[in-house]
Coordinates of C-alpha atoms in Angstrom, one line a residue:
M233 CA 13.3 -2.3 -11.3
T234 CA 11.0 -4.5 -8.4
L235 CA 7.8 -2.9 -7.3
Y236 CA 6.5 -3.8 -3.3
T237 CA 4.3 -3.2 -1.2
S238 CA 4.9 -2.8 2.5
R239 CA 3.9 -0.8 5.8
F240 CA 5.2 2.9 6.6
F241 CA 6.4 0.6 10.2
N242 CA 9.2 -1.7 8.1
P243 CA 12.3 -0.6 9.4
E244 CA 14.0 -2.5 6.4
L245 CA 12.4 1.3 4.3
K246 CA 15.6 2.9 7.3
K247 CA 18.0 1.5 4.6
C248 CA 16.7 4.4 2.6
I249 CA 17.9 1.9 -0.9
Y250 CA 13.9 2.9 -1.9
T251 CA 11.5 5.0 -3.7
T252 CA 8.9 5.1 -0.8
V253 CA 5.5 5.8 -2.1
R254 CA 2.5 6.2 0.2
I255 CA -1.4 5.3 -0.9
S256 CA -2.3 5.6 2.8
L257 CA -5.3 8.3 3.1
G258 CA -2.7 9.9 6.2
T259 CA 0.9 10.7 6.7
P260 CA 2.2 8.7 9.4
K261 CA 3.0 11.8 12.7
W262 CA 6.3 10.0 13.4
S263 CA 9.8 9.5 12.8
L264 CA 9.9 7.2 10.1
G265 CA 13.8 7.2 9.6
Y266 CA 13.6 8.0 5.7
T267 CA 11.5 10.2 3.2
L268 CA 8.4 9.5 1.7
N269 CA 9.7 10.5 -1.8
G270 CA 6.0 10.6 -3.0
E271 CA 2.0 9.6 -3.3
M272 CA 0.2 7.8 -6.0
K273 CA -3.7 9.4 -5.0
D274 CA -5.1 6.7 -7.9
L275 CA -4.5 4.5 -5.4
M276 CA -5.7 6.1 -2.2
P277 CA -8.5 4.3 -0.7
F278 CA -10.6 7.6 -0.1
G279 CA -14.5 6.6 1.0
L280 CA -13.6 3.2 1.6
L281 CA -11.4 2.7 4.8
N282 CA -13.3 0.9 7.5
K283 CA -17.1 0.5 4.5
Y284 CA -16.8 -3.1 4.3
E285 CA -15.7 -5.8 7.1
M286 CA -15.3 -8.9 4.4
Y287 CA -12.0 -8.3 2.2
E288 CA -14.7 -9.7 -0.8
D289 CA -17.3 -6.3 -0.5
F290 CA -14.0 -3.8 -0.2
K291 CA -12.4 -6.0 -3.2
K292 CA -15.5 -5.5 -5.6
E293 CA -15.6 -1.9 -5.2
Y294 CA -11.6 -1.1 -5.1
F295 CA -11.7 -3.2 -8.4
Q296 CA -13.7 -1.2 -9.7
R297 CA -11.9 2.1 -9.3
L298 CA -9.1 0.7 -10.4
N299 CA -10.9 -0.6 -13.7
R300 CA -11.4 2.9 -14.0
I301 CA -8.6 4.3 -14.1
G302 CA -6.6 2.1 -15.6
V303 CA -3.3 0.1 -16.3
S304 CA -2.3 2.8 -18.3
R305 CA -2.7 5.9 -15.9
I306 CA -0.9 3.4 -13.3
R307 CA 2.5 2.5 -15.1
A308 CA 2.9 6.1 -16.3
Q309 CA 2.9 7.1 -12.4
F310 CA 4.8 4.3 -11.5
D311 CA 7.1 5.2 -14.3
D312 CA 7.8 9.3 -13.0
F313 CA 9.1 7.4 -9.7
A314 CA 11.4 4.7 -11.8
K315 CA 13.5 7.8 -12.0
F316 CA 14.8 7.6 -8.9
G317 CA 16.5 4.3 -9.8
R318 CA 15.3 2.4 -6.5
D319 CA 13.1 -0.4 -6.2
I320 CA 9.4 1.0 -5.4
V321 CA 7.2 0.1 -2.2
L322 CA 3.4 1.3 -1.8
L323 CA 3.1 1.7 1.5
C324 CA 0.0 2.0 4.3
Y325 CA 0.1 1.2 7.5
E326 CA -1.7 -2.2 8.5
D327 CA 0.5 -5.2 9.6
I328 CA -0.7 -8.0 6.8
R329 CA 1.7 -10.4 8.2
K330 CA -0.5 -11.8 11.5
G331 CA -2.3 -14.2 8.9
P332 CA -4.8 -13.7 6.1
E333 CA -7.6 -12.1 8.5
E334 CA -5.5 -9.9 7.9
W335 CA -5.6 -7.2 4.7
C336 CA -5.6 -3.9 3.4
H337 CA -5.8 -2.0 0.2
R338 CA -2.6 -2.5 -1.1
T339 CA -2.9 -6.2 -0.8
A340 CA -5.9 -5.7 -3.2
F341 CA -4.1 -3.5 -5.2
A342 CA -1.1 -6.1 -6.1
E343 CA -4.8 -8.6 -6.9
W344 CA -5.5 -6.0 -9.0
W345 CA -2.6 -5.0 -10.9
Q346 CA -1.7 -9.2 -11.0
S347 CA -4.9 -9.7 -13.1
K348 CA -4.3 -6.8 -15.1
T349 CA -1.0 -7.7 -16.4
G350 CA 0.2 -10.7 -14.8
A351 CA 3.1 -9.3 -12.7
T352 CA 3.4 -10.4 -9.0
I353 CA 3.6 -7.4 -6.5
C354 CA 5.3 -9.2 -3.6
E355 CA 5.6 -7.4 0.5
L356 CA 8.6 -6.5 1.5
P357 CA 10.5 -8.4 3.8
D358 CA 10.2 -7.3 7.4
P359 CA 12.4 -8.3 10.2
T360 CA 10.5 -7.1 13.2
P361 CA 8.7 -9.9 14.6
I362 CA 5.1 -10.0 14.4
K363 CA 2.4 -8.6 17.5
R364 CA -0.4 -11.3 17.5
G365 CA -3.2 -9.4 19.1
S366 CA -5.9 -7.3 18.0
K367 CA -7.2 -6.5 14.6
S368 CA -5.8 -3.4 14.0
S369 CA -7.7 -1.5 11.3
S370 CA -6.4 1.7 9.5
K371 CA -9.2 3.6 11.3
Q372 CA -7.7 2.8 14.1
V373 CA -4.3 3.7 13.4
L374 CA -5.7 7.0 11.8
E375 CA -7.3 7.5 14.8
E376 CA -4.2 6.8 17.7
Q377 CA -2.1 9.2 15.0
N378 CA -5.0 12.2 15.6
I379 CA -5.5 11.9 11.7
I380 CA -8.9 12.2 10.5
P381 CA -9.8 10.3 6.8
H382 CA -10.5 12.8 4.5
S383 CA 10.2 -11.5 -3.8
V384 CA 9.1 -11.6 -6.9
Q385 CA 10.9 -9.7 -9.2
L386 CA 8.1 -6.8 -11.7
S387 CA 9.7 -5.0 -14.7
L388 CA 7.8 -2.1 -15.1
F389 CA 8.8 -1.1 -18.6

């Protein structure tokens, strides 16, 4: 079983060969072309959305939260999704392919997971052209959808 991160808009997900798991605060309001198989509230950035401009500041608070939740609890949730028998993709909105200034909580989670388990979580390949331009934030995406905020292999076993 492989664990990936990606954005909802990645057309690779339309192949429906992955277990798709939402870790964003909001659910997309557009037709995805695939079914979301679940969500992991423990990985959602409650109270942190656009609180920090600098990745290191965000990461510090998010890591503290993840440390309180713990690897065992998160691994147990991955084990629950493994029952689908497909690679798992953790999803949120940002297109982080634009450059190092683009980051989101899913990249922070992947970094934390590697620091705790030694396992690397890669971004699922995305075949769409990269749109250069202004940085889009989770808050902008949620506002556009009228939502109010309230490959390295990974062995899961």
